Amino acid sequence: MTDIRVAFYNLENLFDHENAQRDPELKQRLRNELAGWTAAVRDRKLDQLARVIRAMFGGAGPDVLGVCEVENERVLGFLAERLDMPGRDYQVMGHASPDARGIDVSFLFDANRITFSNPMHQVVIRRNATRDLFWGTFTEVGSGASFMAIANHWPSRSGGQYESEPFRLLTGETASFVLSELTRDDDRSPVILMGDFNDEPFNRSMQEFLLGERDRERVTRARTPRVFNLMWPLMFGNDPGTYRFGSDWNMLDQFLITKGLLLQNSPLRVDPDSVEIFRPDFVRGSGGRPRRFGRPAMSSGVDSDGFSDHFPITVILRD
């Protein structure tokens, strides 16, 4: 039996340093936001993020890591270099989206265990630029087992959850279209969606537009590309979320899977009991919230012992 360890992490505005080479328009847009974001501050954040990633899966680290809020492949490459783990060779597969702030979704993967092929993306059409959906095929070198992974970072709740909801409804519909295309020839194609959806499993964008389900059988029996949301069991008890806004926990970071990762006769299946919010004590701040790193230009400044304002999530696939 082969385990493929998969994780997703919102890196909280992982930009290159303030004077890095950028498109002039983006440089002007980020001028105030990145004031004081020196190479030394960037490197400290990279070291902190690498510490979290290395600790995943009992210190084994992930085989595949989806990320969001990273500026470009260059800075993600700096992070990969810091993941200096025995037997690991982390490589970057990035994608430059039209996001107004220049932040993207991308993947890191261990090239000693996993190959990546067929990178593709889908633009989300709206008035203002936003992140694309980005995906590809991951194949385990030894067994040949493969699956597709789609990285997501849906429009934020800035301006209010209700006011911004239509943008996430649109993105959910777009993601559902992508799934229908990916599973058109074989509705058992194994696909995992991962990301910061900026909505929770019970919101309309997730249930009515992405067709996310809590009921496993509704997914395995469906003819349309419904997806099983793996986060529901974590929605209860203490600290039921990956992000905390004020005193409220939100399950914004999620894994959802197609029937191809659920059926007993599938070559590769998810272990639903393996799904976790990765939050060891060292990444937790006051009130148990994620200990964010911040930026010099923020009113709260930088916490050089912080990490991100989101907890990462992890899951295991088995063949």
GROMACS .gro file of C-alpha atoms in nm, residues 49-188:
model
  140
   49LEU     CA    1   0.673   2.857   0.669
   50ALA     CA    2   0.932   2.589   0.596
   51ARG     CA    3   0.928   2.491   0.962
   52VAL     CA    4   0.553   2.425   0.943
   53ILE     CA    5   0.572   2.229   0.618
   54ARG     CA    6   0.859   2.010   0.737
   55ALA     CA    7   0.658   1.920   1.049
   56MET     CA    8   0.356   1.791   0.852
   57PHE     CA    9   0.276   1.418   0.857
   58GLY     CA   10   0.479   1.350   1.168
   59GLY     CA   11   0.790   1.515   1.027
   60ALA     CA   12   0.777   1.334   0.692
   61GLY     CA   13   0.649   1.641   0.507
   62PRO     CA   14   0.397   1.636   0.218
   63ASP     CA   15   0.440   1.469  -0.118
   64VAL     CA   16   0.214   1.728  -0.280
   65LEU     CA   17   0.149   2.074  -0.136
   66GLY     CA   18  -0.099   2.319  -0.286
   67VAL     CA   19  -0.046   2.682  -0.185
   68CYS     CA   20  -0.210   3.018  -0.235
   69GLU     CA   21  -0.111   3.381  -0.172
   70VAL     CA   22   0.234   3.342  -0.326
   71GLU     CA   23   0.361   3.610  -0.562
   72ASN     CA   24   0.550   3.400  -0.816
   73GLU     CA   25   0.758   3.092  -0.887
   74ARG     CA   26   1.077   3.267  -0.779
   75VAL     CA   27   0.971   3.319  -0.419
   76LEU     CA   28   0.808   2.976  -0.407
   77GLY     CA   29   1.140   2.835  -0.524
   78PHE     CA   30   1.307   3.002  -0.225
   79LEU     CA   31   1.060   2.815  -0.004
   80ALA     CA   32   1.132   2.485  -0.179
   81GLU     CA   33   1.504   2.534  -0.117
   82ARG     CA   34   1.438   2.565   0.255
   83LEU     CA   35   1.255   2.232   0.263
   84ASP     CA   36   1.586   2.054   0.292
   85MET     CA   37   1.468   1.710   0.404
   86PRO     CA   38   1.649   1.377   0.358
   87GLY     CA   39   1.524   1.198   0.047
   88ARG     CA   40   1.307   1.489  -0.065
   89ASP     CA   41   1.348   1.695  -0.383
   90TYR     CA   42   1.078   1.960  -0.378
   91GLN     CA   43   1.002   2.120  -0.713
   92VAL     CA   44   0.775   2.410  -0.804
   93MET     CA   45   0.488   2.419  -1.050
   94GLY     CA   46   0.362   2.776  -1.056
   95HIS     CA   47   0.105   2.967  -1.252
   96ALA     CA   48   0.088   3.342  -1.305
   97SER     CA   49  -0.276   3.450  -1.277
   98PRO     CA   50  -0.422   3.794  -1.356
   99ASP     CA   51  -0.488   3.870  -0.990
  100ALA     CA   52  -0.471   4.243  -0.924
  101ARG     CA   53  -0.222   4.200  -0.636
  102GLY     CA   54  -0.013   3.946  -0.823
  103ILE     CA   55  -0.077   3.656  -0.586
  104ASP     CA   56  -0.124   3.309  -0.728
  105VAL     CA   57  -0.209   2.947  -0.657
  106SER     CA   58   0.070   2.694  -0.719
  107PHE     CA   59   0.205   2.353  -0.620
  108LEU     CA   60   0.515   2.210  -0.458
  109PHE     CA   61   0.581   1.839  -0.503
  110ASP     CA   62   0.854   1.590  -0.419
  111ALA     CA   63   1.006   1.491  -0.754
  112ASN     CA   64   1.159   1.180  -0.598
  113ARG     CA   65   0.809   1.041  -0.544
  114ILE     CA   66   0.574   1.234  -0.771
  115THR     CA   67   0.569   1.354  -1.129
  116PHE     CA   68   0.357   1.648  -1.247
  117SER     CA   69   0.211   1.674  -1.595
  118ASN     CA   70  -0.056   1.847  -1.804
  119PRO     CA   71  -0.070   2.184  -1.623
  120MET     CA   72  -0.381   2.379  -1.715
  121HIS     CA   73  -0.580   2.674  -1.586
  122GLN     CA   74  -0.921   2.832  -1.613
  123VAL     CA   75  -0.977   3.204  -1.594
  124VAL     CA   76  -1.267   3.311  -1.374
  125ILE     CA   77  -1.448   3.579  -1.574
  126ARG     CA   78  -1.552   3.882  -1.371
  127ARG     CA   79  -1.509   4.258  -1.394
  128ASN     CA   80  -1.200   4.266  -1.174
  129ALA     CA   81  -0.903   4.034  -1.213
  130THR     CA   82  -0.894   3.737  -0.977
  131ARG     CA   83  -0.702   3.414  -0.930
  132ASP     CA   84  -0.736   3.140  -1.191
  133LEU     CA   85  -0.814   2.779  -1.112
  134PHE     CA   86  -0.490   2.585  -1.168
  135TRP     CA   87  -0.454   2.208  -1.198
  136GLY     CA   88  -0.249   1.918  -1.328
  137THR     CA   89  -0.195   1.544  -1.299
  138PHE     CA   90   0.018   1.397  -1.021
  139THR     CA   91   0.156   1.045  -1.059
  140GLU     CA   92   0.327   0.835  -0.792
  141VAL     CA   93   0.657   0.713  -0.938
  142GLY     CA   94   0.656   0.364  -0.789
  143SER     CA   95   0.295   0.253  -0.833
  144GLY     CA   96   0.192   0.467  -1.130
  145ALA     CA   97  -0.121   0.574  -0.940
  146SER     CA   98  -0.234   0.918  -1.053
  147PHE     CA   99  -0.488   1.186  -0.969
  148MET     CA  100  -0.569   1.539  -1.072
  149ALA     CA  101  -0.551   1.826  -0.824
  150ILE     CA  102  -0.713   2.167  -0.866
  151ALA     CA  103  -0.575   2.458  -0.661
  152ASN     CA  104  -0.828   2.723  -0.561
  153HIS     CA  105  -0.826   3.067  -0.402
  154TRP     CA  106  -1.174   3.209  -0.436
  155PRO     CA  107  -1.261   3.580  -0.409
  156SER     CA  108  -1.234   3.719  -0.059
  157ARG     CA  109  -1.507   3.838   0.174
  158SER     CA  110  -1.372   4.192   0.160
  159GLY     CA  111  -1.659   4.439   0.173
  160GLY     CA  112  -1.881   4.190   0.353
  161GLN     CA  113  -1.971   3.826   0.313
  162TYR     CA  114  -2.311   3.895   0.158
  163GLU     CA  115  -2.190   4.170  -0.077
  164SER     CA  116  -1.899   3.958  -0.206
  165GLU     CA  117  -2.091   3.629  -0.228
  166PRO     CA  118  -2.185   3.659  -0.600
  167PHE     CA  119  -1.815   3.642  -0.695
  168ARG     CA  120  -1.777   3.311  -0.510
  169LEU     CA  121  -2.099   3.177  -0.662
  170LEU     CA  122  -1.950   3.252  -1.002
  171THR     CA  123  -1.623   3.083  -0.912
  172GLY     CA  124  -1.808   2.778  -0.779
  173GLU     CA  125  -1.996   2.747  -1.107
  174THR     CA  126  -1.668   2.782  -1.297
  175ALA     CA  127  -1.504   2.510  -1.088
  176SER     CA  128  -1.801   2.281  -1.145
  177PHE     CA  129  -1.764   2.338  -1.521
  178VAL     CA  130  -1.394   2.244  -1.501
  179LEU     CA  131  -1.485   1.925  -1.314
  180SER     CA  132  -1.743   1.833  -1.575
  181GLU     CA  133  -1.479   1.871  -1.846
  182LEU     CA  134  -1.216   1.671  -1.655
  183THR     CA  135  -1.458   1.384  -1.591
  184ARG     CA  136  -1.643   1.397  -1.925
  185ASP     CA  137  -1.482   1.081  -2.068
  186ASP     CA  138  -1.463   0.894  -1.737
  187ASP     CA  139  -1.682   0.995  -1.445
  188ARG     CA  140  -1.453   0.790  -1.218
   0.00000   0.00000   0.00000
